PDB file of C-alpha atoms in Angstrom:
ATOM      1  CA  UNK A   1     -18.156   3.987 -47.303  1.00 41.00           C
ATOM      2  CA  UNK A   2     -18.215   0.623 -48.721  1.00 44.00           C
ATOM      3  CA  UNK A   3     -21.961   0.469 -49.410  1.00 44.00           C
ATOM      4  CA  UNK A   4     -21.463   3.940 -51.319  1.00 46.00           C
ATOM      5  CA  UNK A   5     -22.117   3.280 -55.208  1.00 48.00           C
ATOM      6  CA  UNK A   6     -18.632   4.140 -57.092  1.00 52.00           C
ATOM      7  CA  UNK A   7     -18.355   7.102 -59.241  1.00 48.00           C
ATOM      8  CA  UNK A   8     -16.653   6.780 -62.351  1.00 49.00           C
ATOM      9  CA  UNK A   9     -16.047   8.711 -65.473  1.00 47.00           C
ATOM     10  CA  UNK A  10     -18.918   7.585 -67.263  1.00 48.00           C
ATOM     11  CA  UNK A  11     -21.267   9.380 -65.230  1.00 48.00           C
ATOM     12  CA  UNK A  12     -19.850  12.801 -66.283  1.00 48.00           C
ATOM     13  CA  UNK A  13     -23.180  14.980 -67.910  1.00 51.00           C
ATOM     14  CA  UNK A  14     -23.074  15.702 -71.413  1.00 57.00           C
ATOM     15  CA  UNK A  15     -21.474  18.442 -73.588  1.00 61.00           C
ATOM     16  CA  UNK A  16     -24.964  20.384 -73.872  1.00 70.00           C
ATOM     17  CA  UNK A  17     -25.880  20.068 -70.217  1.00 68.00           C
ATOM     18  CA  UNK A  18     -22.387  21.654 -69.455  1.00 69.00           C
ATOM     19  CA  UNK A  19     -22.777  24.347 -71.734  1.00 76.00           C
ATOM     20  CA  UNK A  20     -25.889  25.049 -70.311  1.00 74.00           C
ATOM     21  CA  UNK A  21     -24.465  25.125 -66.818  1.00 73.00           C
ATOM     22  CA  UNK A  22     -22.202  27.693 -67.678  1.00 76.00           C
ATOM     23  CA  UNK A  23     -24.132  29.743 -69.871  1.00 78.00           C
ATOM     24  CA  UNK A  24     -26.544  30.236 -67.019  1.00 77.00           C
ATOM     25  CA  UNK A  25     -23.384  30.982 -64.442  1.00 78.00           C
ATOM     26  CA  UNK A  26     -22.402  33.671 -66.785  1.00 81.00           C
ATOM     27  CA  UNK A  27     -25.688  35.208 -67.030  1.00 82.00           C
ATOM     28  CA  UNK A  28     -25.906  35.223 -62.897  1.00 81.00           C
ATOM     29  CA  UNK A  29     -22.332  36.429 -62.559  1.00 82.00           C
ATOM     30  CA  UNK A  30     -23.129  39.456 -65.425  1.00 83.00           C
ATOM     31  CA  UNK A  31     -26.260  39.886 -63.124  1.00 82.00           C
ATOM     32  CA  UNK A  32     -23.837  40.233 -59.888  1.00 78.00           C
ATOM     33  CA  UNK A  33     -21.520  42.740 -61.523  1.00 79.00           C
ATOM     34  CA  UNK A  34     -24.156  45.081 -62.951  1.00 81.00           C
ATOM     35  CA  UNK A  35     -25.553  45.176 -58.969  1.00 77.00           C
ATOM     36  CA  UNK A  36     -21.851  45.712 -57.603  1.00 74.00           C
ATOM     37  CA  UNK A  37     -21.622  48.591 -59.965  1.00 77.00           C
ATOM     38  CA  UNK A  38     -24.882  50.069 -58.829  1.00 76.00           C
ATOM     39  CA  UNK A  39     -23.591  49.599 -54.986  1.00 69.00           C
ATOM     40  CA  UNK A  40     -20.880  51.278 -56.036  1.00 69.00           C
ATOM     41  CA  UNK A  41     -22.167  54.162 -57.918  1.00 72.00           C
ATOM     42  CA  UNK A  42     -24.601  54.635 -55.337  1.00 65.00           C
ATOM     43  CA  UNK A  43     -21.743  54.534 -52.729  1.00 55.00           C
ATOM     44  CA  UNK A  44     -20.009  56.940 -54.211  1.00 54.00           C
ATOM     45  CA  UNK A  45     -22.629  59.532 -54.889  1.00 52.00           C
ATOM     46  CA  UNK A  46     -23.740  59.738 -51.038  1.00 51.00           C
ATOM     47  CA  UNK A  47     -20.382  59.863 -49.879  1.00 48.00           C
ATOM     48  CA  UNK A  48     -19.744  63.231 -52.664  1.00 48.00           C
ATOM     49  CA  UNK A  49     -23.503  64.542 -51.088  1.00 49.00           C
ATOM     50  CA  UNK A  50     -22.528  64.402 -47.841  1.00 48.00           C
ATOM     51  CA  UNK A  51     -19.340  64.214 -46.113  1.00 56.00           C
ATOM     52  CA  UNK A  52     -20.543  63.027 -42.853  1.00 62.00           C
ATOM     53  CA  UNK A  53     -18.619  59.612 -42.291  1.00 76.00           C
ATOM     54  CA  UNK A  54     -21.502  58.874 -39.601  1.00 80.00           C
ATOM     55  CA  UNK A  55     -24.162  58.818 -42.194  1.00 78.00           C
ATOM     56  CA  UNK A  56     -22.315  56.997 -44.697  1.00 79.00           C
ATOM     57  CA  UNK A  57     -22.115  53.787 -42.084  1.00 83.00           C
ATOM     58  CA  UNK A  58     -25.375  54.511 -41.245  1.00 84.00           C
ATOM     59  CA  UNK A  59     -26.669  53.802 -44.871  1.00 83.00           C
ATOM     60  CA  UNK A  60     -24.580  51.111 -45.347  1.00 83.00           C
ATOM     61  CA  UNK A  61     -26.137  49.290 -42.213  1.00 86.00           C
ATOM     62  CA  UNK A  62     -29.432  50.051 -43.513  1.00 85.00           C
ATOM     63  CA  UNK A  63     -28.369  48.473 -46.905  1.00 85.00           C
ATOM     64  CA  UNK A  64     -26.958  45.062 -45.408  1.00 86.00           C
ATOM     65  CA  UNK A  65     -30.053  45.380 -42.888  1.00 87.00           C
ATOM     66  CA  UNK A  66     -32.440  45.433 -46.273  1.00 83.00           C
ATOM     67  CA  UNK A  67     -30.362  42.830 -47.867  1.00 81.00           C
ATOM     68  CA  UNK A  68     -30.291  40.461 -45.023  1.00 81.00           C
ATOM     69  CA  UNK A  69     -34.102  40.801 -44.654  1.00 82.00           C
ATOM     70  CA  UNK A  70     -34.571  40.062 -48.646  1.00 78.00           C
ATOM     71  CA  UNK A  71     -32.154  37.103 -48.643  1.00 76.00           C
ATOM     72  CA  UNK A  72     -34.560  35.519 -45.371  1.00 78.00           C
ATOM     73  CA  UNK A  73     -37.727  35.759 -47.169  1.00 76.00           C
ATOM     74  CA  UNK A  74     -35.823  34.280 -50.404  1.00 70.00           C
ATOM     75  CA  UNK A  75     -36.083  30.501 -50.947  1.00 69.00           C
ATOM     76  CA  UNK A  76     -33.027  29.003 -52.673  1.00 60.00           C
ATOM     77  CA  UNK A  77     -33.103  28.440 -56.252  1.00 62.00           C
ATOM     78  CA  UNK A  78     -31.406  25.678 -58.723  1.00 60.00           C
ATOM     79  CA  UNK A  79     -28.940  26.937 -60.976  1.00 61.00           C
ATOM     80  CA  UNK A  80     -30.656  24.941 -63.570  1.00 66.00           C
ATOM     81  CA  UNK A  81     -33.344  22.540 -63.830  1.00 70.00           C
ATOM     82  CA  UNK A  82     -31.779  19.897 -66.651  1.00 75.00           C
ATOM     83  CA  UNK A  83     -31.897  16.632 -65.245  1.00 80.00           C
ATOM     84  CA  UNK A  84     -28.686  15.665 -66.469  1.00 80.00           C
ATOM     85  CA  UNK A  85     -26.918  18.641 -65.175  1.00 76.00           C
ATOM     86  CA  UNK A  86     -28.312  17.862 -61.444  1.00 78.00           C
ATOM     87  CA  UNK A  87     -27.498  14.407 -61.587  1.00 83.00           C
ATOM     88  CA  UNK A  88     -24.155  14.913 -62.366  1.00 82.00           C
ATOM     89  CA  UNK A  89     -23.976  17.024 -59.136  1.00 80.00           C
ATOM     90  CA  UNK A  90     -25.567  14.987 -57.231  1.00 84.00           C
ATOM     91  CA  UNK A  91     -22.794  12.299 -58.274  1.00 88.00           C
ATOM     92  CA  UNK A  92     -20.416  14.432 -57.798  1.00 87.00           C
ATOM     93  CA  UNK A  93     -20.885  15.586 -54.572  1.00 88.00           C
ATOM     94  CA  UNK A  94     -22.319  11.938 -53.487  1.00 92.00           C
ATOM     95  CA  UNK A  95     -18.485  11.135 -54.450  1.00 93.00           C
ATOM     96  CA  UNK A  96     -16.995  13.570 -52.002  1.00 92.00           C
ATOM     97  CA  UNK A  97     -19.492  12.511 -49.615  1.00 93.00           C
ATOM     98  CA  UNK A  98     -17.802   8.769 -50.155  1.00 93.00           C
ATOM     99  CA  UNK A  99     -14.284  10.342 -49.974  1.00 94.00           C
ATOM    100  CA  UNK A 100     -14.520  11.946 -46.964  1.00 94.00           C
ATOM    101  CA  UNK A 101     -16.511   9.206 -45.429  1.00 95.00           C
ATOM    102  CA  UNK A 102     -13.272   6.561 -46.593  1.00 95.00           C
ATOM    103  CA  UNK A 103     -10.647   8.703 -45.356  1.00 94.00           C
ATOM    104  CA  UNK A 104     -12.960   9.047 -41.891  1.00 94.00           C
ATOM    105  CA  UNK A 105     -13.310   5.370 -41.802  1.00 94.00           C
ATOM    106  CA  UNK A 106      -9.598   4.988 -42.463  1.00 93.00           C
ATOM    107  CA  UNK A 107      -8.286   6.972 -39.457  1.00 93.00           C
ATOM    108  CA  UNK A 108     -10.771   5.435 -37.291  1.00 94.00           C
ATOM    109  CA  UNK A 109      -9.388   2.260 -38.482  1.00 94.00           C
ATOM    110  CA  UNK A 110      -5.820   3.541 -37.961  1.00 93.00           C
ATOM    111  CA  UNK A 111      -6.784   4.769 -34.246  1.00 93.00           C
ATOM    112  CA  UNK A 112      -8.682   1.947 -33.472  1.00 95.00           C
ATOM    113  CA  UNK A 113      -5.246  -0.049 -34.721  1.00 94.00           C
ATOM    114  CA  UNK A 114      -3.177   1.597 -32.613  1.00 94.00           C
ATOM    115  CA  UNK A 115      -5.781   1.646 -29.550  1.00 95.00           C
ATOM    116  CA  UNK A 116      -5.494  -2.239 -29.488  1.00 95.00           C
ATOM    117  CA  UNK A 117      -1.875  -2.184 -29.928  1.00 94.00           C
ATOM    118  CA  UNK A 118      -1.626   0.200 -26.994  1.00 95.00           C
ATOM    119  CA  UNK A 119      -3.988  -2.030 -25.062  1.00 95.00           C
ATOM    120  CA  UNK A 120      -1.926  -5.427 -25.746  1.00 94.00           C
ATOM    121  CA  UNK A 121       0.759  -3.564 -23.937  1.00 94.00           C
ATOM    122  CA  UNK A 122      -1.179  -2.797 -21.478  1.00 95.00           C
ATOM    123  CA  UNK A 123      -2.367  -6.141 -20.585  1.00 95.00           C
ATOM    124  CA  UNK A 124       1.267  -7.195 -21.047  1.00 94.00           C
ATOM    125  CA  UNK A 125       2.529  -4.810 -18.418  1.00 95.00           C
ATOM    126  CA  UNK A 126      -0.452  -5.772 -16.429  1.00 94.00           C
ATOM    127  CA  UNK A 127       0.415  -9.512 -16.382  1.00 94.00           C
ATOM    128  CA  UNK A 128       3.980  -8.486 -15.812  1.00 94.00           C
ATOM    129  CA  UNK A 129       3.256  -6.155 -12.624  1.00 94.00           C
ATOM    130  CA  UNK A 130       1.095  -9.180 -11.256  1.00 94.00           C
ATOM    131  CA  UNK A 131       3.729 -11.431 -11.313  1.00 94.00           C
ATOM    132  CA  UNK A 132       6.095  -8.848  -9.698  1.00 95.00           C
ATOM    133  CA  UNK A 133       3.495  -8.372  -7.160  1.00 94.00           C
ATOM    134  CA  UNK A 134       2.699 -12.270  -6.591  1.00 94.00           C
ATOM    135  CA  UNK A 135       6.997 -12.702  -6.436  1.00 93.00           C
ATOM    136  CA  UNK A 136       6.920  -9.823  -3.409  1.00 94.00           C
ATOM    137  CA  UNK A 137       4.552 -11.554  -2.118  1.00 93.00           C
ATOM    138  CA  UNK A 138       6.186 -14.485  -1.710  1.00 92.00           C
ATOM    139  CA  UNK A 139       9.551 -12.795  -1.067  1.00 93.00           C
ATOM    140  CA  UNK A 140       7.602 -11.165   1.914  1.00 92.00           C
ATOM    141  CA  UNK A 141       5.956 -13.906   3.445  1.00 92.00           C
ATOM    142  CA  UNK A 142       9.495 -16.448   3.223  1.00 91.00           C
ATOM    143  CA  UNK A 143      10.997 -13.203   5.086  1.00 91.00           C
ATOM    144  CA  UNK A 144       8.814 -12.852   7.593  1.00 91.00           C
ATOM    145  CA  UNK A 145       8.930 -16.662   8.204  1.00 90.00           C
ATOM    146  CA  UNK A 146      12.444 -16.428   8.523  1.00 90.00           C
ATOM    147  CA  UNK A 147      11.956 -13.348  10.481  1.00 90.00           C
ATOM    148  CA  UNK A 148       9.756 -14.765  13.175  1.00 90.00           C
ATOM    149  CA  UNK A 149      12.469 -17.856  13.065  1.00 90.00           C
ATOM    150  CA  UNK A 150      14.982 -15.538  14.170  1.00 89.00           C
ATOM    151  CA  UNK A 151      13.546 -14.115  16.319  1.00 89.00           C
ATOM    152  CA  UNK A 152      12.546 -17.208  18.230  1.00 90.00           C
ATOM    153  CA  UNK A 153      16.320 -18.650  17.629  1.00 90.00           C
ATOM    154  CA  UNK A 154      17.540 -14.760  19.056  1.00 89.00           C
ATOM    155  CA  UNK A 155      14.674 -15.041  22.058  1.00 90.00           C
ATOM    156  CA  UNK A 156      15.887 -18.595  22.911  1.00 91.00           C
ATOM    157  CA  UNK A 157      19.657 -18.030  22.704  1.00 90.00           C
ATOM    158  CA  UNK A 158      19.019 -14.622  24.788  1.00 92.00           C
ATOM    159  CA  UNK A 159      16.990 -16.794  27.606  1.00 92.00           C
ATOM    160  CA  UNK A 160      19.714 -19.608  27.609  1.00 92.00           C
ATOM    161  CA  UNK A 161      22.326 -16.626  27.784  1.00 92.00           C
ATOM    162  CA  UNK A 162      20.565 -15.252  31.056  1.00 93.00           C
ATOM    163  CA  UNK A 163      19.701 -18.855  32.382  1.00 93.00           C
ATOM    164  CA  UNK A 164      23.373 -19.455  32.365  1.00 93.00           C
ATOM    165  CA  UNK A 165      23.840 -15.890  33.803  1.00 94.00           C
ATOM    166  CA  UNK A 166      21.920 -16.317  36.317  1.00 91.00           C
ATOM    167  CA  UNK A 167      23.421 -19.840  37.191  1.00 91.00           C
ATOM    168  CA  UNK A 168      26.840 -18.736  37.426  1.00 93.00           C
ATOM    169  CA  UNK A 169      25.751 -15.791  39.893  1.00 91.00           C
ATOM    170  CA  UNK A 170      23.408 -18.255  41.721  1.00 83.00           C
ATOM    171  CA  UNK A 171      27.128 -20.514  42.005  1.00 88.00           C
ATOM    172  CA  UNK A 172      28.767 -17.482  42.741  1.00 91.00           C
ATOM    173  CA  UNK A 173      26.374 -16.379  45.762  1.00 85.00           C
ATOM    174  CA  UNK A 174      26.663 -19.743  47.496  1.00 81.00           C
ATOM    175  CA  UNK A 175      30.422 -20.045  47.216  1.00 86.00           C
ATOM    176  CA  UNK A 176      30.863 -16.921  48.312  1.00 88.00           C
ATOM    177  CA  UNK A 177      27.979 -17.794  51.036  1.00 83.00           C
ATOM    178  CA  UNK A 178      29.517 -20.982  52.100  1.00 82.00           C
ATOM    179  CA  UNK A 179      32.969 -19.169  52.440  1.00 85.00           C
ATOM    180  CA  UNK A 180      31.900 -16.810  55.018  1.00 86.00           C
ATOM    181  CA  UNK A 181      29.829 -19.512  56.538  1.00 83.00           C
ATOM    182  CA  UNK A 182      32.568 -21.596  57.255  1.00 82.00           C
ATOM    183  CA  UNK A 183      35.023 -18.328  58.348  1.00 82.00           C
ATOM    184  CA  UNK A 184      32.473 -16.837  60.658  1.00 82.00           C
ATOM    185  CA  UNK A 185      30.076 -20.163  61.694  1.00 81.00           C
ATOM    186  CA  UNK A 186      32.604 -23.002  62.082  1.00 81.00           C
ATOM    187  CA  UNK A 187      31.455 -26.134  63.332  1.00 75.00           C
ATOM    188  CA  UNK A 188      31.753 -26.485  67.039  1.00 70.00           C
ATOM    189  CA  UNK A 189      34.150 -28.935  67.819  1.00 61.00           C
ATOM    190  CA  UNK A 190      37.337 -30.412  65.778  1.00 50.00           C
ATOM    191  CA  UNK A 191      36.098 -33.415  64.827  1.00 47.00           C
ATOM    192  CA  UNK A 192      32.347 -32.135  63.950  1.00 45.00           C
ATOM    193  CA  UNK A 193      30.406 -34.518  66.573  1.00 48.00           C
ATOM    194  CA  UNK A 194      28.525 -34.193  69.553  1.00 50.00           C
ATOM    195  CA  UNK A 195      27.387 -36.912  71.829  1.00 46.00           C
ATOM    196  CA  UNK A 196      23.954 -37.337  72.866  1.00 47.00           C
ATOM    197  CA  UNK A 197      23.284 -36.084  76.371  1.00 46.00           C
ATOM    198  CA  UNK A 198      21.443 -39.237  77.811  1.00 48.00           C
ATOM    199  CA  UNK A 199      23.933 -42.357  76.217  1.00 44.00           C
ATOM    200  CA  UNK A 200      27.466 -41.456  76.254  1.00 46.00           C
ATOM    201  CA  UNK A 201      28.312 -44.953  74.792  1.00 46.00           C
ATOM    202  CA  UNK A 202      26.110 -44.676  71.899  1.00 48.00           C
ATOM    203  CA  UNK A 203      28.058 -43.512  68.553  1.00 48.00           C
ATOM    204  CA  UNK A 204      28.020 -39.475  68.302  1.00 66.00           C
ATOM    205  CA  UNK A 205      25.775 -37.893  65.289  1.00 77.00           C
ATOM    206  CA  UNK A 206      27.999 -35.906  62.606  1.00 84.00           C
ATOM    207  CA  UNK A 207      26.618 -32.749  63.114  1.00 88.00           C
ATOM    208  CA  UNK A 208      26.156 -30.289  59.541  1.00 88.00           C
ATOM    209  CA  UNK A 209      27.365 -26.826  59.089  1.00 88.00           C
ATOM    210  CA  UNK A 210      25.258 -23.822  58.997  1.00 88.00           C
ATOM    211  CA  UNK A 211      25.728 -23.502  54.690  1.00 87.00           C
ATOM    212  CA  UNK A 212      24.570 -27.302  54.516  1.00 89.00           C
ATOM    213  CA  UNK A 213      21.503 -26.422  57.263  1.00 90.00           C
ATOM    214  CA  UNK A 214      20.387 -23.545  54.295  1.00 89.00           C
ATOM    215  CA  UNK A 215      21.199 -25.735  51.143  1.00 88.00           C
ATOM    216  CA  UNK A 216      18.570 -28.023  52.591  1.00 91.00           C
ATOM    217  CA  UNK A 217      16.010 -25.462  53.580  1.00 90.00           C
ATOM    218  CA  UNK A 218      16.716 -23.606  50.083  1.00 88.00           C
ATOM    219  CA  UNK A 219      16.154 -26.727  47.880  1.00 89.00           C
ATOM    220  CA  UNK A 220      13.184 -27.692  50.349  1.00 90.00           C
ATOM    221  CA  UNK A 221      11.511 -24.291  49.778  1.00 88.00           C
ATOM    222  CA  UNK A 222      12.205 -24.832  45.598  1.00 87.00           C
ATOM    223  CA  UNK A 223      11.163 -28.172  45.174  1.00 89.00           C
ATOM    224  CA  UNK A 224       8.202 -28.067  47.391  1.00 90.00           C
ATOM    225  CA  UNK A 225       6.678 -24.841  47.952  1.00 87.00           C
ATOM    226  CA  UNK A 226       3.616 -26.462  48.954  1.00 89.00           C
ATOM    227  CA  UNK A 227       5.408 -28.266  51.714  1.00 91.00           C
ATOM    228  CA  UNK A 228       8.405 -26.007  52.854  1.00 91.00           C
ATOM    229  CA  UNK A 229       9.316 -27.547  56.353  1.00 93.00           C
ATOM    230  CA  UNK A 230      11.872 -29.670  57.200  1.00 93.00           C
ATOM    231  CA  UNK A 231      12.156 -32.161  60.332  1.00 92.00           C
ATOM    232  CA  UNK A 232      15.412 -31.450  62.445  1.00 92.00           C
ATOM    233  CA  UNK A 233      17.269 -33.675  63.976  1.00 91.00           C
ATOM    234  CA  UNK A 234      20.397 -34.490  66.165  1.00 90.00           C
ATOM    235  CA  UNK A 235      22.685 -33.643  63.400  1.00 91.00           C
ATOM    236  CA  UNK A 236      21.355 -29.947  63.220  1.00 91.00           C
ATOM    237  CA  UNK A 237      23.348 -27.574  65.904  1.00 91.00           C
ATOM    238  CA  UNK A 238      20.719 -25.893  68.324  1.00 91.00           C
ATOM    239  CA  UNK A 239      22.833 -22.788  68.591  1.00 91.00           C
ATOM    240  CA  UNK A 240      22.225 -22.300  64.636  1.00 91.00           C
ATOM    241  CA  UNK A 241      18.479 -23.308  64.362  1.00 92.00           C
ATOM    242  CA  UNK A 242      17.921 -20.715  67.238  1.00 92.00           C
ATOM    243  CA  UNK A 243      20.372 -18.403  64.957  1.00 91.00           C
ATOM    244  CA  UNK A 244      18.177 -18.957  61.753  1.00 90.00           C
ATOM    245  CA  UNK A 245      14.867 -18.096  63.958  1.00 91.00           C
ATOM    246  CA  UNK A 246      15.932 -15.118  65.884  1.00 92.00           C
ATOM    247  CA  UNK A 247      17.180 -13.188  62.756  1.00 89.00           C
ATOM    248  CA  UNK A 248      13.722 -14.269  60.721  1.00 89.00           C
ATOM    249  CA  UNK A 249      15.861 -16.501  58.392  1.00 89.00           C
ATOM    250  CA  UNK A 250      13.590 -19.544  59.197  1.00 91.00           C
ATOM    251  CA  UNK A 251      10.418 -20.169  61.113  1.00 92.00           C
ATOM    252  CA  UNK A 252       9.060 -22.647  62.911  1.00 92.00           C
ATOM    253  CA  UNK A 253       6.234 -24.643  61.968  1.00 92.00           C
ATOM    254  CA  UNK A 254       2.756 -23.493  64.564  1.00 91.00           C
ATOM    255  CA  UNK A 255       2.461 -27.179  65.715  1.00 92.00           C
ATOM    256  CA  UNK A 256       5.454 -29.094  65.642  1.00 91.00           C
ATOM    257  CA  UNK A 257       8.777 -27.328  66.906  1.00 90.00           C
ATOM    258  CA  UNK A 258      10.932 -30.081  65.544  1.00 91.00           C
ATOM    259  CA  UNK A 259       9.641 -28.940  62.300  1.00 93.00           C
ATOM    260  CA  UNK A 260      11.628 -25.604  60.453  1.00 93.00           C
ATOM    261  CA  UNK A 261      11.204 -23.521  56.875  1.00 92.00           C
ATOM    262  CA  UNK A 262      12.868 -21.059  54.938  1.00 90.00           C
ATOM    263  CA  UNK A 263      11.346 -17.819  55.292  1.00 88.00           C
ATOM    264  CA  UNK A 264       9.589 -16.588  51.729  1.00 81.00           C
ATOM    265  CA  UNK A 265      11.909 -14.038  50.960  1.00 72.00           C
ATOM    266  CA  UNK A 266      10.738 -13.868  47.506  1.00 61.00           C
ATOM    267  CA  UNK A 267       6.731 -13.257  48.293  1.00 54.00           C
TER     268      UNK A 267
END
């Protein structure tokens, strides 16, 4: 619209060109009213000859029909051929042209305006919702850090809890084993000795209760599996080894009878 030459008053035609102008509109409009009076006369005397409201619409069509068919094989005419006169329309409707074309490029202005506006925000609530997202993030990952600590703090406290459990139980079975050891397997004699057979001079061997005999074949068996036997001696009881054996407590090693184990209970 910028490029558009301005229109001002100066370019208004002359008094004689307008005068001409509208001399020459008068004549057509005369010229239209003396054919609307013909349509009408001629309207009204068909509709007095015949009363038929079928034939009346049926002329009319053929009218309009005849009319439309005249106005195609017309070619449009200027109202007048002064120079003047026809470039004062052309201004004139080059101005409107230049109007509408400014208030078109002013509302595309004003919507493109507001379209960046509306974008800024955008991009604003954009950056904003990215730094929520990044903070979540990083929310989420310090939680599950301290999550998975937990967890292992929760895991380890739990496995201490049932280590302890189970070493108060483990406490509890061998007191409760040594007190019916000593109640139903007492040791022999009063003053826990026995003299060798062969040397009744020689001192006598402190001979070990049945609880002590399992205490060493249970911490034998734990702290080496891979060698389980122990070697018997003169403080172990007979009576009790052959106790241990005949029940399936302990067995004897296959090539040295001196030589005893717990039995694998837990295999």
């Amino acid at each position: 619209a910028e490029y558009l030459p301005e229109i001002t008053k100066d370019s208004v035609c002359p008094v004689d060109a307008k005068e001409e102008l509208l001399d020459e509109c008068e004549s057509i409009w005369k010229q239209m009213e003396e054919c609307q009076s013909k349509l009408m006369l001629l309207g009204t005397e068909t509709l007095l000859k015949s009363d038929a409201k079928l034939s009346l619409l049926m002329m009319r069509v053929k009218a309009l029909t005849a009319e439309y068919n005249q106005w195609q094989k017309r070619s449009p005419e200027l109202i007048s051929t002064n120079p003047d006169v026809l470039l004062a329309l052309g201004k004139e409707e080059l101005q409107k042209v230049k109007n509408d074309l400014e208030m078109v490029l002013s509302t595309v202005q004003s919507k493109n305006k507001q379209l960046e506006e509306d974008l800024k925000r955008e991009q604003q609530w954009h950056e904003e919702q990215e730094q929520i997202l990044d903070t979540l993030n990083g929310i989420e990952e310090e939680t599950k850090t301290q999550v998975e600590q937990l967890s292992k703090k929760r895991a380890f406290h739990e496995l201490q809890s049932k280590m302890l459990k189970l070493k108060i139980y483990k406490e509890e079975l061998l007191n409760a084993l040594g007190e019916f050891l000593e109640e139903h397997f007492p040791l022999p004699e009063k003053g826990g000795s026995a003299k060798k057979k062969n040397s009744s001079e020689e001192p006598a061997v402190e001979l070990i209760t049945l609880h002590e005999i399992l205490e060493i074949l249970i911490n034998k068996s734990m702290t080496t599996p891979h060698e389980p036997y122990v070697t018997t001696n003169d403080s172990f009881w007979p009576p009790y080894i052959e106790l241990l054996l005949r029940y399936g407590i302990a067995l004897r090693h296959p090539e040295d009878p001196n030589r005893i184990r717990l039995e694998a209970f837990h295999v």
